[in-house]
mmCIF file of N, CA and C in Angstrom:
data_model
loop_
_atom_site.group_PDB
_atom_site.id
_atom_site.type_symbol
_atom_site.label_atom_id
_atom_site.label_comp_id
_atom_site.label_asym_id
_atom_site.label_seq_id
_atom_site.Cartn_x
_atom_site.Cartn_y
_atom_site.Cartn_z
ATOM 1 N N UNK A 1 128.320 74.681 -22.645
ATOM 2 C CA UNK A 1 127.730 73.726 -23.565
ATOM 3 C C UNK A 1 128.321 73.956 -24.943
ATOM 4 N N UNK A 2 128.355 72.807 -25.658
ATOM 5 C CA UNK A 2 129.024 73.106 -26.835
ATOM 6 C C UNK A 2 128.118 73.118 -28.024
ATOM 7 N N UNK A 3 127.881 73.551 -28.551
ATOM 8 C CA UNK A 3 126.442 73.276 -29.972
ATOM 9 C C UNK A 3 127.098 72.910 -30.477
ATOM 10 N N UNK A 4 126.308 72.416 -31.591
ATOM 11 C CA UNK A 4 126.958 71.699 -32.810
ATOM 12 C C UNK A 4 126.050 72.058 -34.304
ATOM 13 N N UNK A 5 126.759 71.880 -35.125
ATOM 14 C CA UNK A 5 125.879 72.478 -36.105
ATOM 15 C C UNK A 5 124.493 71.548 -36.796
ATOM 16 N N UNK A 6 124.580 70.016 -36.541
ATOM 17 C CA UNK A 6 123.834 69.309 -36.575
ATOM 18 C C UNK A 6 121.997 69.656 -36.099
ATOM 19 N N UNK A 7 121.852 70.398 -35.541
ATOM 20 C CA UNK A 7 120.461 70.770 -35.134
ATOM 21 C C UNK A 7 120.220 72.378 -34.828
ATOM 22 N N UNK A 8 119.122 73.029 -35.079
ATOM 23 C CA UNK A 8 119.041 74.569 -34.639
ATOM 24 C C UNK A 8 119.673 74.448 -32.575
ATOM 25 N N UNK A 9 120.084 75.276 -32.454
ATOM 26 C CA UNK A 9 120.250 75.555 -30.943
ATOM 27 C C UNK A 9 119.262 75.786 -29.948
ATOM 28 N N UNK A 10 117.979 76.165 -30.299
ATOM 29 C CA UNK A 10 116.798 76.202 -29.325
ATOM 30 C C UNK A 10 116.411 74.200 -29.279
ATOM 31 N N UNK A 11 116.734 73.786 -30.319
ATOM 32 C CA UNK A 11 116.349 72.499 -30.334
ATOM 33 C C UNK A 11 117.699 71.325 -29.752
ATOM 34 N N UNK A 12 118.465 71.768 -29.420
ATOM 35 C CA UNK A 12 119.970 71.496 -28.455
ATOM 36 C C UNK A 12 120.097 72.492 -26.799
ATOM 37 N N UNK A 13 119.166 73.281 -27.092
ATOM 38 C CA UNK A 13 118.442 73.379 -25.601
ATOM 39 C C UNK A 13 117.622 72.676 -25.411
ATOM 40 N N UNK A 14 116.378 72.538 -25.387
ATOM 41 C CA UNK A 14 115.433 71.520 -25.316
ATOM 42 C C UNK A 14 115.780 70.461 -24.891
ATOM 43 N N UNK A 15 116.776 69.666 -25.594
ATOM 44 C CA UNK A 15 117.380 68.555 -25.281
ATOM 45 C C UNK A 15 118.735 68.545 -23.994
ATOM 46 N N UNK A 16 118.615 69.673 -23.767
ATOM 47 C CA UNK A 16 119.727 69.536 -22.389
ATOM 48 C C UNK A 16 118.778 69.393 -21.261
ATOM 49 N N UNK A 17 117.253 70.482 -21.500
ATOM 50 C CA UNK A 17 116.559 70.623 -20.535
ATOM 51 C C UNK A 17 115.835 69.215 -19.906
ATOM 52 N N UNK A 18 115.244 68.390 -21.264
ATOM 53 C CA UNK A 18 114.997 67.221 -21.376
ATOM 54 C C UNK A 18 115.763 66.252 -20.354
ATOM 55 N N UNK A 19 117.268 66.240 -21.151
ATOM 56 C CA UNK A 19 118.045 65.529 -19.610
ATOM 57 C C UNK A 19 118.471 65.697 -18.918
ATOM 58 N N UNK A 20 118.666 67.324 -18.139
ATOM 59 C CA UNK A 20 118.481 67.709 -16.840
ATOM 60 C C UNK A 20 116.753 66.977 -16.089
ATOM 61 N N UNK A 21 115.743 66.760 -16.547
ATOM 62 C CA UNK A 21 114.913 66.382 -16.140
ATOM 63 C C UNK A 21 114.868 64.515 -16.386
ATOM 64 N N UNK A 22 115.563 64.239 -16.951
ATOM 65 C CA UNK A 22 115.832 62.859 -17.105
ATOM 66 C C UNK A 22 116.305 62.296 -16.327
ATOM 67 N N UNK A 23 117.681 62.824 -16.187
ATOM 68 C CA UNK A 23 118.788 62.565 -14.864
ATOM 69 C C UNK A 23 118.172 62.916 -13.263
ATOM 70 N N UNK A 24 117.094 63.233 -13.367
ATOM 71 C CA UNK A 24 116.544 64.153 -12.387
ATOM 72 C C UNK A 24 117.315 65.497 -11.785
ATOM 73 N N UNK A 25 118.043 65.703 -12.015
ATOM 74 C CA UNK A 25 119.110 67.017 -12.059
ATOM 75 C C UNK A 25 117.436 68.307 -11.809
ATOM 76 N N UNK A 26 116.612 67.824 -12.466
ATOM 77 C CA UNK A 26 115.859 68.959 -12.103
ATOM 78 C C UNK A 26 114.633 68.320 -11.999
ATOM 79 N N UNK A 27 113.652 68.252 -10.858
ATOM 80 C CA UNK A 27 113.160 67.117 -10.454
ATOM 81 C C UNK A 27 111.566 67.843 -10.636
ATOM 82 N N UNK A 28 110.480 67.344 -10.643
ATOM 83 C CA UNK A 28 109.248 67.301 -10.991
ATOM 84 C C UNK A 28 108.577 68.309 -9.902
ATOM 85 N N UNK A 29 108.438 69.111 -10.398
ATOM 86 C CA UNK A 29 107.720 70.530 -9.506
ATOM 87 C C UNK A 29 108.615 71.768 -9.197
ATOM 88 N N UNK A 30 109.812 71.226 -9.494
ATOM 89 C CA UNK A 30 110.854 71.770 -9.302
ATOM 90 C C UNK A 30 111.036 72.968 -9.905
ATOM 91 N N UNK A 31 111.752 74.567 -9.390
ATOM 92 C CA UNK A 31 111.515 76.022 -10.347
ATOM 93 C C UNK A 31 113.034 75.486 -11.246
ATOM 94 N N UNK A 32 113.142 75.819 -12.536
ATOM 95 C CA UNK A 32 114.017 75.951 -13.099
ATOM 96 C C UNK A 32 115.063 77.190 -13.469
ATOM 97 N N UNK A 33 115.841 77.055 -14.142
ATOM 98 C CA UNK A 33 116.266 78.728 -14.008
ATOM 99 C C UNK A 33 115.570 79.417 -15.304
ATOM 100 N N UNK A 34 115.710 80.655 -15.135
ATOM 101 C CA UNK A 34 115.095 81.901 -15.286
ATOM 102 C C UNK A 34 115.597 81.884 -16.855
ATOM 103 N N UNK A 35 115.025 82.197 -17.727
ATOM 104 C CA UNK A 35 115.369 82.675 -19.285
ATOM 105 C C UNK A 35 116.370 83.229 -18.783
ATOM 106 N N UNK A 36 116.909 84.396 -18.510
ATOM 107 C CA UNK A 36 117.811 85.141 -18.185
ATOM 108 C C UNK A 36 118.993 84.665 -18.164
ATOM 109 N N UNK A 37 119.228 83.714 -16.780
ATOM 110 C CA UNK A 37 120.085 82.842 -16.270
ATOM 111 C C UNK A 37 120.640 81.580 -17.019
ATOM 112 N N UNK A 38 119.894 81.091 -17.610
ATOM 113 C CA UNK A 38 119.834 79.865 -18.411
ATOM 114 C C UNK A 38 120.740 80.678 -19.352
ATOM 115 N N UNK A 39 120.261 81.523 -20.804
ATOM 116 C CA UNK A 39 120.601 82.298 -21.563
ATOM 117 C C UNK A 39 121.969 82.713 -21.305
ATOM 118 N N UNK A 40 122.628 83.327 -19.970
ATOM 119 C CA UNK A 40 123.530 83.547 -19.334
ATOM 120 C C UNK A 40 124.908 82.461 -19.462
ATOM 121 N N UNK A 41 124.189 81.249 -18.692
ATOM 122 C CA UNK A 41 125.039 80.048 -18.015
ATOM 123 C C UNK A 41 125.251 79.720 -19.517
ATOM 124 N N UNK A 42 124.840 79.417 -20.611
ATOM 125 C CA UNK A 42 124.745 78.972 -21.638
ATOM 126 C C UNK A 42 125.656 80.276 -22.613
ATOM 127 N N UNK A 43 125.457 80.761 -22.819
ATOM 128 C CA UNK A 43 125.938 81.974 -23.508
ATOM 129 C C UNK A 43 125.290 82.528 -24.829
ATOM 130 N N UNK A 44 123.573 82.081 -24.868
ATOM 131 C CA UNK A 44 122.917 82.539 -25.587
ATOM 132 C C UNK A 44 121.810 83.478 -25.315
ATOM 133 N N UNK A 45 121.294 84.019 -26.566
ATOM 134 C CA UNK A 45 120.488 84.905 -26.476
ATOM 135 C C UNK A 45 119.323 84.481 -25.669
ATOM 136 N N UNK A 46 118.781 85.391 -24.875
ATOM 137 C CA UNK A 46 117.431 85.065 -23.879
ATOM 138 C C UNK A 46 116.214 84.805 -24.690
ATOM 139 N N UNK A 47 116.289 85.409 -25.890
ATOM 140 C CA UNK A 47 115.191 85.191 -27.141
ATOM 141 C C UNK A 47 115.343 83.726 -27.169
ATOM 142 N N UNK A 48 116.206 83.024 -27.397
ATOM 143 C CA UNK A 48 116.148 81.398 -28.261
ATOM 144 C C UNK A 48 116.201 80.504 -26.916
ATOM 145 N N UNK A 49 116.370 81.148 -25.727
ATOM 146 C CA UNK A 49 115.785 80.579 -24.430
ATOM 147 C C UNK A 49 114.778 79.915 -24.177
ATOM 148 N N UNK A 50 113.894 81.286 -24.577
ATOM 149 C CA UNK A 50 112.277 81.714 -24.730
ATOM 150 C C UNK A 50 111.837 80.776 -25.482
ATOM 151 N N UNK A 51 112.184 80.504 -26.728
ATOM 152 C CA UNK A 51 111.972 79.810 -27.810
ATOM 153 C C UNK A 51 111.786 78.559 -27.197
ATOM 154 N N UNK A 52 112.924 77.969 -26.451
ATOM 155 C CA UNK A 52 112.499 76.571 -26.524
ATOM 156 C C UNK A 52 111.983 76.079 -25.043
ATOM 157 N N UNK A 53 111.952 77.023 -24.273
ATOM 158 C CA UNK A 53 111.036 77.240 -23.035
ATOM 159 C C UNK A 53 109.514 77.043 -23.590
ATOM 160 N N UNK A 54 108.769 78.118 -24.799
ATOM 161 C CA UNK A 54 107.885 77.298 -25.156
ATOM 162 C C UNK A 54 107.429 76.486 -26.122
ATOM 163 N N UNK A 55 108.491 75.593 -26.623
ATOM 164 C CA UNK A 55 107.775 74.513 -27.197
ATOM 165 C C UNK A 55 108.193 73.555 -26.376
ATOM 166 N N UNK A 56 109.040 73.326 -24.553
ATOM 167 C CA UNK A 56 108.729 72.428 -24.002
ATOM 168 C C UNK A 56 107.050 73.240 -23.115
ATOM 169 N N UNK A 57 106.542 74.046 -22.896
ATOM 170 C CA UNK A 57 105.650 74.657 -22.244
ATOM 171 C C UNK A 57 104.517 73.656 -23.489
ATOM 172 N N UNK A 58 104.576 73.643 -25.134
ATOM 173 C CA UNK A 58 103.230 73.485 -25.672
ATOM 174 C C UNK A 58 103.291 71.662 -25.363
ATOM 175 N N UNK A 59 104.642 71.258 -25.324
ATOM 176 C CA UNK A 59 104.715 69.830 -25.344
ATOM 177 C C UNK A 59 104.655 69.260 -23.453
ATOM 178 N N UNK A 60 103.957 70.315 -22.650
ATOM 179 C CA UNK A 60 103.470 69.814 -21.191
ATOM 180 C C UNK A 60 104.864 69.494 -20.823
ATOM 181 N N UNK A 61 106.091 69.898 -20.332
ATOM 182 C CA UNK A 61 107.003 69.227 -19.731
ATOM 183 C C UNK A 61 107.535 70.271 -18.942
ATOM 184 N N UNK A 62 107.223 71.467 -19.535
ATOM 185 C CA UNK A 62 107.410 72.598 -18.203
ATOM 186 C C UNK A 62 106.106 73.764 -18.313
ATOM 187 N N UNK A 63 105.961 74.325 -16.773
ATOM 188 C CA UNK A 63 104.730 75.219 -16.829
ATOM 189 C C UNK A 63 105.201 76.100 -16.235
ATOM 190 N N UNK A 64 104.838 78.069 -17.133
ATOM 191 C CA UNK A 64 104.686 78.866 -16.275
ATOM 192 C C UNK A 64 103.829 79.569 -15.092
ATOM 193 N N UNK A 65 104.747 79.533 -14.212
ATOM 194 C CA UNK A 65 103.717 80.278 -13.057
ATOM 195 C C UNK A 65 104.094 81.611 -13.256
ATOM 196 N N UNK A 66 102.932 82.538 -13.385
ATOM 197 C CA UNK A 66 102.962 83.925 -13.846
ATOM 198 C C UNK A 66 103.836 84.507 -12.483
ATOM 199 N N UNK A 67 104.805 85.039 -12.755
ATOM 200 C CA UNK A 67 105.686 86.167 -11.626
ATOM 201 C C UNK A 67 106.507 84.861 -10.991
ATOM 202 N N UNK A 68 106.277 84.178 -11.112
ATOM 203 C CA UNK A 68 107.428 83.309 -10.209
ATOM 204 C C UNK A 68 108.785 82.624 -10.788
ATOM 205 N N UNK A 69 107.829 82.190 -12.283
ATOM 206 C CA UNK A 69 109.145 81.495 -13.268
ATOM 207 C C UNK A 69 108.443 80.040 -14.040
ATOM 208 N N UNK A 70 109.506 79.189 -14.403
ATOM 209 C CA UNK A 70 108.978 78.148 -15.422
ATOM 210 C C UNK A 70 109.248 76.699 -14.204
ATOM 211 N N UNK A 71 108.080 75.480 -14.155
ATOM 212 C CA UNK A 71 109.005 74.333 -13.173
ATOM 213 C C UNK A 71 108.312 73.900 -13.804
ATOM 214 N N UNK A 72 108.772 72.322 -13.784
ATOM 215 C CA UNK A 72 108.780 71.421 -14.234
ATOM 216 C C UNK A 72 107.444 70.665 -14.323
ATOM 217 N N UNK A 73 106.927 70.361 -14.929
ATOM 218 C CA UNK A 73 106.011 69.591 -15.172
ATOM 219 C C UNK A 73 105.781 68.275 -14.142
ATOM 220 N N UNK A 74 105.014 67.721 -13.041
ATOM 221 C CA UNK A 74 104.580 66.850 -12.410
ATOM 222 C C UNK A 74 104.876 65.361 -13.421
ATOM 223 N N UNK A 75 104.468 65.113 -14.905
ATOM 224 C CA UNK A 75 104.520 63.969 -15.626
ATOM 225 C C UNK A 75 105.542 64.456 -16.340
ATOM 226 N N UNK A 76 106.608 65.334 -16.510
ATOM 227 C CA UNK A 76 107.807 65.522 -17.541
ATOM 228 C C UNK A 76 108.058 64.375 -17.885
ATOM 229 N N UNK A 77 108.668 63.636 -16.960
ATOM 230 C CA UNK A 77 109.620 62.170 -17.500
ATOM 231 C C UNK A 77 108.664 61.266 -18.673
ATOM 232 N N UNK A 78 107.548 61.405 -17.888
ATOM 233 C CA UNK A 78 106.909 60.380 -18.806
ATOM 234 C C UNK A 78 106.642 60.933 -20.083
ATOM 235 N N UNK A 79 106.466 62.204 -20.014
ATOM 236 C CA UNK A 79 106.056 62.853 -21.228
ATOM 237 C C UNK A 79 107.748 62.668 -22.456
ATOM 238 N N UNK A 80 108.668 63.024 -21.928
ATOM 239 C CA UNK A 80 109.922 63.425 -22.685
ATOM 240 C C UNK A 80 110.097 61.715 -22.807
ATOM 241 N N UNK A 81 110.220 60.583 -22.023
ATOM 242 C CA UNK A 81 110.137 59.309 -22.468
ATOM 243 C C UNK A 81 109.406 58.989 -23.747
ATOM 244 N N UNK A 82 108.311 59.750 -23.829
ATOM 245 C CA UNK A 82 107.210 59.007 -24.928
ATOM 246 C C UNK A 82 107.765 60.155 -25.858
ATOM 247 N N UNK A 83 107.881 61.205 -25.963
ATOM 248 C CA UNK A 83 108.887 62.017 -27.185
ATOM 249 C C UNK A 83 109.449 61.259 -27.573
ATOM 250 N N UNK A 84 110.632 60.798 -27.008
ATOM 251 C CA UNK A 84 112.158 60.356 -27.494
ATOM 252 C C UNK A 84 111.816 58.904 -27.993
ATOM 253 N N UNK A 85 111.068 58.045 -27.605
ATOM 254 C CA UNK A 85 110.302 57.255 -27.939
ATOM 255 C C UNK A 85 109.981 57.008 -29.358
ATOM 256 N N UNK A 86 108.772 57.437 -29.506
ATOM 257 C CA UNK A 86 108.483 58.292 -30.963
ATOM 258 C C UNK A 86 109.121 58.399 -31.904
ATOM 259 N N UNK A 87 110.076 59.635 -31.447
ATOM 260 C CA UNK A 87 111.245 60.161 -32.700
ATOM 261 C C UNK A 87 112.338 58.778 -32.669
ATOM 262 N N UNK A 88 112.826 58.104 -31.989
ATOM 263 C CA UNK A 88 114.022 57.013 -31.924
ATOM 264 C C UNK A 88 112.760 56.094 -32.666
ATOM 265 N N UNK A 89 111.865 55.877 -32.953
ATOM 266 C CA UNK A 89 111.424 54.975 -33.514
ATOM 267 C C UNK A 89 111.120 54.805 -34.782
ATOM 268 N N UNK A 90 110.473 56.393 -34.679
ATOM 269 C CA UNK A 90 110.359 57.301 -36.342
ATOM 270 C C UNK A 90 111.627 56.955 -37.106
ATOM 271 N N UNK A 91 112.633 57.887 -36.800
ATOM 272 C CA UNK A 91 113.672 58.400 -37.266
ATOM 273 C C UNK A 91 115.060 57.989 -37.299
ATOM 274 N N UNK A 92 115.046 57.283 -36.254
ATOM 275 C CA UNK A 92 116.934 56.598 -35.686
ATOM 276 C C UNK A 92 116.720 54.709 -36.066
ATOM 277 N N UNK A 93 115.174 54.487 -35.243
ATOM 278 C CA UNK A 93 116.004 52.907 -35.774
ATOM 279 C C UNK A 93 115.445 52.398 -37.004
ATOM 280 N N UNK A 94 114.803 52.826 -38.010
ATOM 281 C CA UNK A 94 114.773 52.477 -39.087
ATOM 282 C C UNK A 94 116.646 52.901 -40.113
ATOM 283 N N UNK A 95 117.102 53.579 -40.183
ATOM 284 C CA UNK A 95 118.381 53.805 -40.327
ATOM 285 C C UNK A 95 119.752 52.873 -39.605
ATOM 286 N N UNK A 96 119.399 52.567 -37.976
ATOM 287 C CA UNK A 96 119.930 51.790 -37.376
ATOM 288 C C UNK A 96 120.024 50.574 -37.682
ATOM 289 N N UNK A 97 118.744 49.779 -38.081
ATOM 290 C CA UNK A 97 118.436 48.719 -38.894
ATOM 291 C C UNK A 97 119.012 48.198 -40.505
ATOM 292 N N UNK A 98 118.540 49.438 -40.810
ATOM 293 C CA UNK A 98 119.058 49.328 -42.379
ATOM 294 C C UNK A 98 120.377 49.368 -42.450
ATOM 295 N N UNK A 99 121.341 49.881 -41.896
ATOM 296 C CA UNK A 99 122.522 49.657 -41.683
ATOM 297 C C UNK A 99 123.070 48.245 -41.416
ATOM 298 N N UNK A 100 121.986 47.587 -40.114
ATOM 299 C CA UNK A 100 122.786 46.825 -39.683
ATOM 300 C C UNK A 100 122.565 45.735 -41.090
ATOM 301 N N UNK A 101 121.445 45.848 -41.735
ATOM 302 C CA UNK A 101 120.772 44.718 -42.661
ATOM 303 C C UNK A 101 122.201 45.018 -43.598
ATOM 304 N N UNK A 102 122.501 46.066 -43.930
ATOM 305 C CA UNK A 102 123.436 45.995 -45.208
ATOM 306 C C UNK A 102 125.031 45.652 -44.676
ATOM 307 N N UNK A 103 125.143 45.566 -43.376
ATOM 308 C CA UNK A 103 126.401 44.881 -42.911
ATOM 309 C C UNK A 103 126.411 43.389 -42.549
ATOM 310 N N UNK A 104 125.051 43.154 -42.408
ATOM 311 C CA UNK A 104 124.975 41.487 -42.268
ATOM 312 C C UNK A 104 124.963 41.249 -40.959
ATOM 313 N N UNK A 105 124.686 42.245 -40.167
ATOM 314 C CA UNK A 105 124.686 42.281 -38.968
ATOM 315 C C UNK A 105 123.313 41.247 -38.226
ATOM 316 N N UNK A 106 123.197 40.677 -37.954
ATOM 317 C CA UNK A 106 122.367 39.506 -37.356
ATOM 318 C C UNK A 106 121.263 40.332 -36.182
ATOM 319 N N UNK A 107 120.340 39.577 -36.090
ATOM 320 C CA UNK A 107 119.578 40.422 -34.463
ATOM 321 C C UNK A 107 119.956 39.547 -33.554
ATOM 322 N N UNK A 108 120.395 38.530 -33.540
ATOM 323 C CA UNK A 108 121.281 37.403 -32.732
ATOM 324 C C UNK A 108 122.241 38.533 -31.701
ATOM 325 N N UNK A 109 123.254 39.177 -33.027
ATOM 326 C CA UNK A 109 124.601 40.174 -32.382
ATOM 327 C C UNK A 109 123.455 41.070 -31.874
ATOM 328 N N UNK A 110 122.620 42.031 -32.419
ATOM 329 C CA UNK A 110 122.170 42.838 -31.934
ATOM 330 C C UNK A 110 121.375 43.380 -30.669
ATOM 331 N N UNK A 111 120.827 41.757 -30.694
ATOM 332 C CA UNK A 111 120.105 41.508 -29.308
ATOM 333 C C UNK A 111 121.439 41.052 -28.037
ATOM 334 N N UNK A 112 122.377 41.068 -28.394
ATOM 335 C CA UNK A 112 123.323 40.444 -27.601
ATOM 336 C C UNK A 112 124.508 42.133 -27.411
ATOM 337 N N UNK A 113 123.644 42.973 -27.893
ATOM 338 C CA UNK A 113 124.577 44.760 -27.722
ATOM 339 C C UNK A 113 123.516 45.035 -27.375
ATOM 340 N N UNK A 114 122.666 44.934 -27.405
ATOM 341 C CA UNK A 114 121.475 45.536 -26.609
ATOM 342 C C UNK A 114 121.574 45.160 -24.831
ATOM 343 N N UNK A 115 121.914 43.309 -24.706
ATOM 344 C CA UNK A 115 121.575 43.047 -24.160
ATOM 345 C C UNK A 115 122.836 43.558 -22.589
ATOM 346 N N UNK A 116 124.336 43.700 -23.425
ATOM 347 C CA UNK A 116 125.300 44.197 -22.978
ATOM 348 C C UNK A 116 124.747 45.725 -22.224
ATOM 349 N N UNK A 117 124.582 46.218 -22.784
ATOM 350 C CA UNK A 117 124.707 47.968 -22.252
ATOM 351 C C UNK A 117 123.995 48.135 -21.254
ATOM 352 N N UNK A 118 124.832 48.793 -20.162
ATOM 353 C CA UNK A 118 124.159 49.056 -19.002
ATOM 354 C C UNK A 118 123.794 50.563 -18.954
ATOM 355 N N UNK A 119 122.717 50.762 -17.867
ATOM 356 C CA UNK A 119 122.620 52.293 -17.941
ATOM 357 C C UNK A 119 122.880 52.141 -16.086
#
């Protein structure tokens, strides 16, 4: 994984874990890997693992089972949907907007790039 300096790195974990569970790559009940391992595969400290192991644990999207490890939350998706939600609404399209307003950009075009993009 590559960080970037744009955000702390427990908070660029979070967000990988997020869409490993998005993509379903790691599916709802599912054990995840181990602080250890993760920390490992990644090449960071098991501390900032930990870190963002629990603030997805306080934000319900993963749960520990004592001695076994961390899995996934039963409602993750819906939960990390209504996150990203939120913050893209808060934070990204008011900026997205204001941009487009100061380029003259129309919601005509905009609704018509919206309407383009496939997932």
């Amino acid at each position: 994984m590559q960080f970037t300096n744009d955000k702390p790195i427990y908070q660029q974990i979070i967000d990988l874990v997020m869409e490993k569970i998005l993509k379903k790559e790691w599916a709802a009940g599912e054990k995840i890997l181990s602080v250890r391992d993760l920390g490992a595969t990644l090449e960071v400290n098991p501390n900032t693992i930990m870190r963002s192991y629990e603030k997805l644990q306080q934000d319900e999207i993963i749960f520990n089972k004592r001695g076994l490890g961390f899995f996934v939350a039963e409602d993750a998706q819906d939960r990390i949907i209504g996150l990203r939600k939120e913050s893209f609404l808060e934070q990204e399209a008011p900026r997205f907007l204001q941009t487009a307003k100061l380029l003259n950009i129309s919601i005509d075009e905009i609704t018509a790039l919206y309407n383009a993009i496939e997932l």
